[in-house]
mmCIF file of C-alpha atoms and ligand atoms in Angstrom:
data_model
loop_
_atom_site.group_PDB
_atom_site.id
_atom_site.type_symbol
_atom_site.label_atom_id
_atom_site.label_comp_id
_atom_site.label_asym_id
_atom_site.label_seq_id
_atom_site.Cartn_x
_atom_site.Cartn_y
_atom_site.Cartn_z
ATOM 1 C CA MET A 1 68.743 104.221 96.283
ATOM 2 C CA LYS A 2 67.303 102.139 99.147
ATOM 3 C CA GLN A 3 65.339 104.312 101.551
ATOM 4 C CA ILE A 4 66.759 104.205 105.055
ATOM 5 C CA ASN A 5 64.099 103.895 107.793
ATOM 6 C CA THR A 6 65.790 102.110 110.652
ATOM 7 C CA ILE A 7 69.352 102.632 111.889
ATOM 8 C CA ALA A 8 71.202 100.910 114.721
ATOM 9 C CA VAL A 9 74.079 102.070 116.870
ATOM 10 C CA LEU A 10 76.605 100.065 118.889
ATOM 11 C CA THR A 11 79.825 100.743 120.796
ATOM 12 C CA SER A 12 82.670 98.286 120.401
ATOM 13 C CA GLY A 13 86.212 97.606 121.693
ATOM 14 C CA GLY A 14 87.578 99.560 124.682
ATOM 15 C CA ASP A 15 85.180 102.146 126.036
ATOM 16 C CA ALA A 16 86.090 105.806 125.917
ATOM 17 C CA PRO A 17 84.707 108.935 127.597
ATOM 18 C CA GLY A 18 82.516 110.762 125.101
ATOM 19 C CA MET A 19 81.024 107.612 123.526
ATOM 20 C CA ASN A 20 77.771 108.478 125.273
ATOM 21 C CA ALA A 21 77.756 111.904 123.642
ATOM 22 C CA ALA A 22 78.046 110.194 120.261
ATOM 23 C CA VAL A 23 75.248 107.726 121.036
ATOM 24 C CA ARG A 24 73.021 110.571 122.180
ATOM 25 C CA ALA A 25 73.774 112.506 118.985
ATOM 26 C CA VAL A 26 73.001 109.528 116.796
ATOM 27 C CA VAL A 27 69.703 108.876 118.579
ATOM 28 C CA ARG A 28 68.546 112.488 118.630
ATOM 29 C CA THR A 29 69.643 113.479 115.102
ATOM 30 C CA GLY A 30 68.225 110.124 113.848
ATOM 31 C CA ILE A 31 64.813 110.799 115.417
ATOM 32 C CA TYR A 32 64.939 114.410 114.290
ATOM 33 C CA ASN A 33 65.359 113.150 110.723
ATOM 34 C CA GLY A 34 62.381 110.813 111.054
ATOM 35 C CA LEU A 35 64.385 107.589 111.524
ATOM 36 C CA LYS A 36 63.760 104.711 113.891
ATOM 37 C CA VAL A 37 66.962 104.262 116.025
ATOM 38 C CA LEU A 38 67.833 100.980 117.653
ATOM 39 C CA GLY A 39 70.521 100.593 120.360
ATOM 40 C CA ILE A 40 72.548 97.413 120.294
ATOM 41 C CA TYR A 41 74.005 96.426 123.674
ATOM 42 C CA LYS A 42 77.508 94.910 124.108
ATOM 43 C CA GLY A 43 78.821 95.613 120.641
ATOM 44 C CA TYR A 44 78.743 92.955 117.914
ATOM 45 C CA GLU A 45 78.027 90.315 120.611
ATOM 46 C CA GLY A 46 74.693 92.029 121.208
ATOM 47 C CA LEU A 47 73.919 92.068 117.482
ATOM 48 C CA LEU A 48 74.422 88.284 117.379
ATOM 49 C CA ASN A 49 72.314 87.794 120.478
ATOM 50 C CA GLY A 50 69.551 90.214 119.486
ATOM 51 C CA ASP A 51 70.303 92.341 122.560
ATOM 52 C CA ILE A 52 68.677 95.307 120.801
ATOM 53 C CA GLU A 53 66.045 97.896 121.789
ATOM 54 C CA GLU A 54 64.465 100.956 120.271
ATOM 55 C CA MET A 55 65.902 104.195 121.569
ATOM 56 C CA THR A 56 63.785 107.215 122.349
ATOM 57 C CA LEU A 57 64.729 110.802 122.897
ATOM 58 C CA ARG A 58 64.528 110.043 126.620
ATOM 59 C CA SER A 59 66.722 106.916 126.531
ATOM 60 C CA VAL A 60 69.693 109.157 125.991
ATOM 61 C CA GLY A 61 68.794 111.737 128.590
ATOM 62 C CA ASP A 62 71.280 112.412 131.400
ATOM 63 C CA ILE A 63 74.127 110.555 129.714
ATOM 64 C CA ILE A 64 76.307 113.222 128.049
ATOM 65 C CA GLN A 65 78.259 113.749 131.283
ATOM 66 C CA ARG A 66 78.822 110.022 131.961
ATOM 67 C CA GLY A 67 82.025 108.130 131.176
ATOM 68 C CA GLY A 68 81.935 104.594 129.725
ATOM 69 C CA THR A 69 79.120 103.688 127.354
ATOM 70 C CA ILE A 70 75.484 103.127 128.292
ATOM 71 C CA LEU A 71 75.283 100.601 125.428
ATOM 72 C CA GLN A 72 78.179 98.679 126.985
ATOM 73 C CA THR A 73 80.840 97.084 124.882
ATOM 74 C CA ALA A 74 82.466 93.692 124.229
ATOM 75 C CA ARG A 75 85.030 91.975 122.057
ATOM 76 C CA SER A 76 83.207 89.138 120.288
ATOM 77 C CA LYS A 77 85.181 86.105 119.006
ATOM 78 C CA GLU A 78 82.127 84.601 117.309
ATOM 79 C CA PHE A 79 81.480 87.776 115.253
ATOM 80 C CA ASN A 80 84.952 87.521 113.678
ATOM 81 C CA THR A 81 84.168 84.229 111.972
ATOM 82 C CA PRO A 82 82.371 83.788 108.554
ATOM 83 C CA GLN A 83 79.457 82.162 110.391
ATOM 84 C CA GLY A 84 79.353 85.048 112.892
ATOM 85 C CA LEU A 85 79.206 87.612 110.125
ATOM 86 C CA GLU A 86 76.371 85.751 108.333
ATOM 87 C CA LYS A 87 74.489 85.539 111.659
ATOM 88 C CA ALA A 88 74.974 89.281 112.181
ATOM 89 C CA ILE A 89 73.487 89.990 108.774
ATOM 90 C CA SER A 90 70.509 87.709 109.520
ATOM 91 C CA MET A 91 69.918 89.394 112.917
ATOM 92 C CA ALA A 92 70.104 92.805 111.204
ATOM 93 C CA LYS A 93 67.368 91.624 108.776
ATOM 94 C CA VAL A 94 65.221 90.326 111.705
ATOM 95 C CA PHE A 95 65.338 93.755 113.324
ATOM 96 C CA GLY A 96 64.904 95.622 110.019
ATOM 97 C CA ILE A 97 68.216 97.415 110.324
ATOM 98 C CA ASP A 98 69.014 99.359 107.164
ATOM 99 C CA ALA A 99 72.338 100.826 108.388
ATOM 100 C CA LEU A 100 74.653 100.294 111.335
ATOM 101 C CA ILE A 101 76.684 102.932 113.105
ATOM 102 C CA VAL A 102 79.744 101.518 114.906
ATOM 103 C CA ILE A 103 81.502 103.663 117.536
ATOM 104 C CA GLY A 104 84.950 102.184 118.261
ATOM 105 C CA GLY A 105 88.486 101.724 117.105
ATOM 106 C CA ASP A 106 90.003 100.326 113.911
ATOM 107 C CA GLY A 107 89.439 96.681 114.988
ATOM 108 C CA SER A 108 85.715 97.489 115.246
ATOM 109 C CA PHE A 109 85.908 99.207 111.850
ATOM 110 C CA ARG A 110 87.426 96.108 110.293
ATOM 111 C CA GLY A 111 84.392 94.167 111.530
ATOM 112 C CA ALA A 112 82.120 96.845 110.064
ATOM 113 C CA LYS A 113 83.927 96.622 106.731
ATOM 114 C CA ASP A 114 83.389 92.841 106.712
ATOM 115 C CA LEU A 115 79.645 93.484 107.218
ATOM 116 C CA SER A 116 79.652 96.019 104.392
ATOM 117 C CA GLN A 117 81.028 93.352 102.095
ATOM 118 C CA LEU A 118 77.966 91.279 102.893
ATOM 119 C CA GLY A 119 75.687 94.168 101.966
ATOM 120 C CA MET A 120 75.213 96.053 105.229
ATOM 121 C CA ASN A 121 75.557 99.860 105.082
ATOM 122 C CA VAL A 122 77.941 100.800 107.879
ATOM 123 C CA ILE A 123 79.266 104.074 109.257
ATOM 124 C CA GLY A 124 82.248 104.238 111.709
ATOM 125 C CA ILE A 125 82.735 106.829 114.429
ATOM 126 C CA PRO A 126 86.303 106.904 115.871
ATOM 127 C CA GLY A 127 86.113 106.219 119.587
ATOM 128 C CA THR A 128 89.247 105.207 121.588
ATOM 129 C CA ILE A 129 91.417 106.927 124.098
ATOM 130 C CA ASP A 130 94.519 106.008 122.063
ATOM 131 C CA ASN A 131 94.026 108.383 119.122
ATOM 132 C CA ASP A 132 95.457 105.650 116.930
ATOM 133 C CA ILE A 133 92.991 105.596 114.057
ATOM 134 C CA SER A 134 94.888 106.606 110.925
ATOM 135 C CA CYS A 135 92.210 108.443 108.968
ATOM 136 C CA THR A 136 91.408 110.928 111.706
ATOM 137 C CA ASP A 137 93.315 113.555 113.693
ATOM 138 C CA TYR A 138 91.066 112.923 116.680
ATOM 139 C CA THR A 139 89.267 110.022 118.365
ATOM 140 C CA ILE A 140 86.614 110.352 121.070
ATOM 141 C CA GLY A 141 88.070 109.890 124.581
ATOM 142 C CA TYR A 142 91.595 111.021 123.816
ATOM 143 C CA ASP A 143 91.289 114.444 125.474
ATOM 144 C CA THR A 144 89.658 113.071 128.614
ATOM 145 C CA ALA A 145 92.281 110.360 128.994
ATOM 146 C CA MET A 146 95.093 112.861 128.570
ATOM 147 C CA ASN A 147 93.639 115.125 131.192
ATOM 148 C CA THR A 148 93.361 112.158 133.593
ATOM 149 C CA VAL A 149 97.064 111.404 132.937
ATOM 150 C CA LEU A 150 98.045 115.041 133.425
ATOM 151 C CA ASP A 151 96.228 115.202 136.746
ATOM 152 C CA ALA A 152 98.169 112.067 137.821
ATOM 153 C CA ILE A 153 101.465 113.603 136.608
ATOM 154 C CA ASP A 154 100.868 116.754 138.598
ATOM 155 C CA LYS A 155 100.209 114.718 141.762
ATOM 156 C CA ILE A 156 103.212 112.495 141.200
ATOM 157 C CA ARG A 157 105.372 115.648 140.652
ATOM 158 C CA ASP A 158 104.378 116.914 144.098
ATOM 159 C CA THR A 159 105.590 113.822 145.885
ATOM 160 C CA SER A 160 108.629 113.466 143.586
ATOM 161 C CA TYR A 161 109.702 117.009 144.497
ATOM 162 C CA SER A 162 109.178 116.513 148.197
ATOM 163 C CA HIS A 163 111.322 113.331 148.220
ATOM 164 C CA GLU A 164 113.769 114.358 145.441
ATOM 165 C CA ARG A 165 112.801 111.227 143.555
ATOM 166 C CA CYS A 166 112.439 110.064 140.021
ATOM 167 C CA SER A 167 109.061 108.730 138.801
ATOM 168 C CA VAL A 168 108.463 106.456 135.859
ATOM 169 C CA LEU A 169 104.881 106.612 134.690
ATOM 170 C CA GLU A 170 103.428 104.040 132.243
ATOM 171 C CA VAL A 171 100.465 105.324 130.201
ATOM 172 C CA MET A 172 98.001 103.639 127.828
ATOM 173 C CA GLY A 173 97.911 103.870 124.053
ATOM 174 C CA ARG A 174 98.266 100.279 122.853
ATOM 175 C CA ASN A 175 100.921 100.480 120.119
ATOM 176 C CA ALA A 176 100.755 104.236 119.759
ATOM 177 C CA GLY A 177 102.488 106.987 121.754
ATOM 178 C CA TRP A 178 100.069 109.861 121.331
ATOM 179 C CA ILE A 179 98.969 109.936 124.947
ATOM 180 C CA ALA A 180 102.570 109.557 126.119
ATOM 181 C CA VAL A 181 104.096 112.324 123.957
ATOM 182 C CA ASN A 182 101.494 114.951 124.634
ATOM 183 C CA CYS A 183 101.219 114.242 128.355
ATOM 184 C CA GLY A 184 105.037 114.191 128.537
ATOM 185 C CA ILE A 185 105.184 117.686 127.071
ATOM 186 C CA ALA A 186 102.274 118.978 129.177
ATOM 187 C CA GLY A 187 103.694 117.401 132.352
ATOM 188 C CA GLY A 188 107.323 118.451 131.860
ATOM 189 C CA ALA A 189 108.853 114.988 131.538
ATOM 190 C CA GLU A 190 112.625 114.545 131.377
ATOM 191 C CA ALA A 191 112.239 111.610 128.979
ATOM 192 C CA ILE A 192 109.367 110.167 126.926
ATOM 193 C CA ILE A 193 109.712 106.615 125.622
ATOM 194 C CA LEU A 194 107.477 105.762 122.676
ATOM 195 C CA PRO A 195 106.742 102.547 120.783
ATOM 196 C CA GLU A 196 107.289 104.424 117.489
ATOM 197 C CA LYS A 197 110.938 105.220 118.240
ATOM 198 C CA GLU A 198 113.860 102.991 119.110
ATOM 199 C CA PHE A 199 115.402 103.980 122.387
ATOM 200 C CA ASP A 200 118.613 103.579 124.236
ATOM 201 C CA ILE A 201 118.036 103.563 127.989
ATOM 202 C CA ASP A 202 121.387 105.229 128.807
ATOM 203 C CA LYS A 203 121.297 107.852 126.111
ATOM 204 C CA ASP A 204 117.563 108.651 126.269
ATOM 205 C CA ILE A 205 116.898 108.281 130.031
ATOM 206 C CA ILE A 206 120.003 108.094 132.214
ATOM 207 C CA ILE A 207 121.963 110.972 130.584
ATOM 208 C CA PRO A 208 119.080 113.507 130.622
ATOM 209 C CA ILE A 209 118.485 112.692 134.290
ATOM 210 C CA VAL A 210 122.149 112.951 135.285
ATOM 211 C CA GLU A 211 122.614 116.191 133.281
ATOM 212 C CA GLY A 212 119.410 117.564 134.810
ATOM 213 C CA ARG A 213 120.723 116.754 138.273
ATOM 214 C CA ASN A 214 124.001 118.487 137.476
ATOM 215 C CA ARG A 215 121.999 121.623 136.475
ATOM 216 C CA GLY A 216 120.160 121.519 139.850
ATOM 217 C CA LYS A 217 117.014 119.578 139.122
ATOM 218 C CA LYS A 218 115.346 118.121 142.198
ATOM 219 C CA HIS A 219 112.942 115.591 140.712
ATOM 220 C CA TYR A 220 112.514 113.732 137.437
ATOM 221 C CA LEU A 221 109.693 112.270 135.399
ATOM 222 C CA VAL A 222 109.988 109.560 132.773
ATOM 223 C CA ILE A 223 106.901 108.677 130.696
ATOM 224 C CA VAL A 224 106.786 105.230 129.131
ATOM 225 C CA ALA A 225 104.051 104.288 126.650
ATOM 226 C CA GLU A 226 102.423 100.873 127.311
ATOM 227 C CA GLY A 227 103.512 99.779 123.828
ATOM 228 C CA VAL A 228 107.080 99.838 125.212
ATOM 229 C CA GLY A 229 106.182 98.717 128.754
ATOM 230 C CA GLY A 230 108.580 97.686 131.457
ATOM 231 C CA ALA A 231 108.141 100.681 133.740
ATOM 232 C CA VAL A 232 109.129 98.724 136.828
ATOM 233 C CA GLU A 233 112.360 97.388 135.205
ATOM 234 C CA ILE A 234 113.189 100.878 133.862
ATOM 235 C CA ALA A 235 112.679 102.379 137.322
ATOM 236 C CA LYS A 236 115.039 99.770 138.851
ATOM 237 C CA TYR A 237 117.713 100.471 136.213
ATOM 238 C CA ILE A 238 117.493 104.263 136.802
ATOM 239 C CA GLU A 239 117.929 103.775 140.554
ATOM 240 C CA GLU A 240 120.943 101.435 140.087
ATOM 241 C CA LYS A 241 122.626 103.740 137.620
ATOM 242 C CA THR A 242 121.920 107.147 139.277
ATOM 243 C CA GLU A 243 121.305 106.304 142.981
ATOM 244 C CA ILE A 244 118.226 108.481 142.725
ATOM 245 C CA THR A 245 115.275 106.788 144.471
ATOM 246 C CA THR A 246 112.916 105.864 141.634
ATOM 247 C CA ARG A 247 109.285 104.653 141.734
ATOM 248 C CA ALA A 248 107.138 103.211 138.978
ATOM 249 C CA THR A 249 103.446 103.902 138.531
ATOM 250 C CA ILE A 250 101.286 102.069 135.977
ATOM 251 C CA LEU A 251 98.202 104.219 135.569
ATOM 252 C CA GLY A 252 96.022 101.531 133.924
ATOM 253 C CA TYR A 253 92.250 101.696 133.640
ATOM 254 C CA ILE A 254 91.807 104.965 135.414
ATOM 255 C CA GLN A 255 92.671 106.429 132.013
ATOM 256 C CA ARG A 256 89.564 104.905 130.454
ATOM 257 C CA GLY A 257 86.980 106.252 132.898
ATOM 258 C CA GLY A 258 85.645 109.518 134.102
ATOM 259 C CA SER A 259 83.332 112.297 132.925
ATOM 260 C CA PRO A 260 84.189 113.374 129.388
ATOM 261 C CA THR A 261 85.836 116.793 128.843
ATOM 262 C CA ILE A 262 84.062 119.453 126.779
ATOM 263 C CA THR A 263 86.225 118.382 123.829
ATOM 264 C CA ASP A 264 84.985 114.840 123.996
ATOM 265 C CA ARG A 265 81.388 115.849 124.492
ATOM 266 C CA VAL A 266 81.427 118.184 121.532
ATOM 267 C CA MET A 267 83.453 115.855 119.292
ATOM 268 C CA GLY A 268 81.233 112.921 120.203
ATOM 269 C CA SER A 269 78.165 115.061 119.433
ATOM 270 C CA ARG A 270 79.547 116.258 116.072
ATOM 271 C CA PHE A 271 80.733 112.821 114.955
ATOM 272 C CA GLY A 272 77.401 111.265 115.892
ATOM 273 C CA ALA A 273 75.406 113.890 114.046
ATOM 274 C CA ARG A 274 77.653 113.577 110.948
ATOM 275 C CA ALA A 275 77.167 109.819 110.869
ATOM 276 C CA VAL A 276 73.409 110.225 110.694
ATOM 277 C CA GLN A 277 73.774 113.009 108.141
ATOM 278 C CA CYS A 278 75.782 110.661 105.865
ATOM 279 C CA LEU A 279 72.901 108.160 105.954
ATOM 280 C CA VAL A 280 70.262 110.816 105.351
ATOM 281 C CA GLU A 281 72.273 111.907 102.292
ATOM 282 C CA GLY A 282 72.343 108.311 101.035
ATOM 283 C CA LYS A 283 76.037 107.689 101.641
ATOM 284 C CA LYS A 284 77.276 104.168 102.245
ATOM 285 C CA ASN A 285 80.188 102.678 104.170
ATOM 286 C CA ARG A 286 81.969 105.704 105.548
ATOM 287 C CA VAL A 287 84.157 106.562 108.493
ATOM 288 C CA ILE A 288 83.649 109.949 110.169
ATOM 289 C CA ALA A 289 86.916 111.777 110.806
ATOM 290 C CA LEU A 290 88.444 115.100 111.922
ATOM 291 C CA ARG A 291 90.929 116.282 109.331
ATOM 292 C CA ASP A 292 92.504 119.805 109.415
ATOM 293 C CA ASN A 293 89.908 120.736 112.005
ATOM 294 C CA LYS A 294 86.958 119.843 109.773
ATOM 295 C CA ILE A 295 84.531 116.942 110.183
ATOM 296 C CA VAL A 296 84.659 114.794 107.048
ATOM 297 C CA ASP A 297 83.630 111.270 105.962
ATOM 298 C CA ILE A 298 85.851 108.818 104.199
ATOM 299 C CA ASP A 299 85.192 105.499 102.368
ATOM 300 C CA ILE A 300 85.753 102.798 105.004
ATOM 301 C CA THR A 301 88.200 100.748 102.887
ATOM 302 C CA GLU A 302 90.236 103.839 102.136
ATOM 303 C CA ALA A 303 90.146 104.819 105.806
ATOM 304 C CA LEU A 304 91.461 101.439 106.936
ATOM 305 C CA ASN A 305 94.351 101.578 104.403
ATOM 306 C CA MET A 306 95.615 104.926 105.726
ATOM 307 C CA THR A 307 98.653 105.236 107.998
ATOM 308 C CA LYS A 308 99.456 107.804 110.694
ATOM 309 C CA THR A 309 102.837 108.456 112.183
ATOM 310 C CA ILE A 310 103.739 110.130 115.416
ATOM 311 C CA ASP A 311 104.574 113.784 115.118
ATOM 312 C CA ASN A 312 108.380 114.142 115.077
ATOM 313 C CA GLU A 313 108.107 117.868 115.882
ATOM 314 C CA LEU A 314 106.398 117.002 119.160
ATOM 315 C CA ILE A 315 109.229 114.597 119.995
ATOM 316 C CA ALA A 316 111.867 117.157 119.181
ATOM 317 C CA LEU A 317 110.067 119.840 121.197
ATOM 318 C CA SER A 318 109.731 117.550 124.241
ATOM 319 C CA LYS A 319 113.538 117.117 124.258
ATOM 320 C CA ILE A 320 114.268 120.881 124.096
ATOM 321 C CA LEU A 321 111.680 121.650 126.823
ATOM 322 C CA ALA A 322 113.139 118.997 129.156
ATOM 323 C CA LEU A 323 116.482 120.832 129.352
HETATM 324 O O1 F6P B 401 92.284 100.894 123.214
HETATM 325 C C1 F6P B 401 92.123 101.381 124.515
HETATM 326 C C2 F6P B 401 92.991 100.641 125.505
HETATM 327 O O2 F6P B 401 92.726 101.131 126.792
HETATM 328 C C3 F6P B 401 94.462 100.563 125.185
HETATM 329 O O3 F6P B 401 95.118 101.776 125.578
HETATM 330 C C4 F6P B 401 94.891 99.346 125.917
HETATM 331 O O4 F6P B 401 96.043 98.755 125.344
HETATM 332 C C5 F6P B 401 93.731 98.416 125.685
HETATM 333 O O5 F6P B 401 92.568 99.248 125.437
HETATM 334 C C6 F6P B 401 93.357 97.541 126.879
HETATM 335 O O6 F6P B 401 92.355 96.707 126.447
HETATM 336 P P1 F6P B 401 91.454 95.785 127.413
HETATM 337 O O7 F6P B 401 90.257 96.606 127.851
HETATM 338 O O8 F6P B 401 91.008 94.635 126.553
HETATM 339 O O9 F6P B 401 92.300 95.406 128.592
#
């Protein structure tokens, strides 16, 4: 078994609150275990450009409460080519990197898997606000993003009530509806439109609103996941059909920022520590995951072949609670 002396960590893809907690945990548990820890700036792009520096216990001081990622992040086109991968392996050799920890989403893990096939030992830590990585029940940033959305919903509800309006709120999640379904339940939405489920605008939006109005409701909230999109058009249609004044809000990048919640700080810390632990134990090519409330590690190829479907019970519950 090759002795691991030097490990490197990078953040890749969309940033997520709690990534800094994971970086901090990797650096501190790495140094605690006698390893040299390098920080790679701007994801795989930084690996190709040698934008790399040694991290100390102090380089990760005062970051656990900060959103974004101190290592910055990027989406690199060059890395995703055979030449780019070879260059990444050469740069890793130049810097003496024995193992690479990648904090990001499944696109970033696919890049890590490609590197593993060229001999690099890689460990993935799930970091994305979307919670759309199949092998894990939780991804760093998801809780903070949902709390940001919920805060927006509560504010929108105040003004919707005052004006007796309907609001259509589009939330992030790429092709997944995890943020939408949970925030819809927590925010008391009349309708939640998800990319995972076909929808009929009259049956799923107009009828619940009209029936709600007949029961005495004074304001209405429709959550649309970005994977469905079209919040502005949906709002227009609702207003035409119901004559209820309807406004659309697309929350956008506000969902990616902000100080991480306690859940994201603790999950980031636990995922980061487990990634280093895997390397100390001599494991290769793993993804760290939360499954049934336990931190586990899974072979990266197996992890990337898994699928995860939206929870039908949550969808059913959201409909009952919207009555
Ligand atoms: O994956 C996180 C996320 O914010 C998605 O919800 C969204 O679809 C995407 O990133 C936006 O990516 P970009 O930062 O490239 O605009």
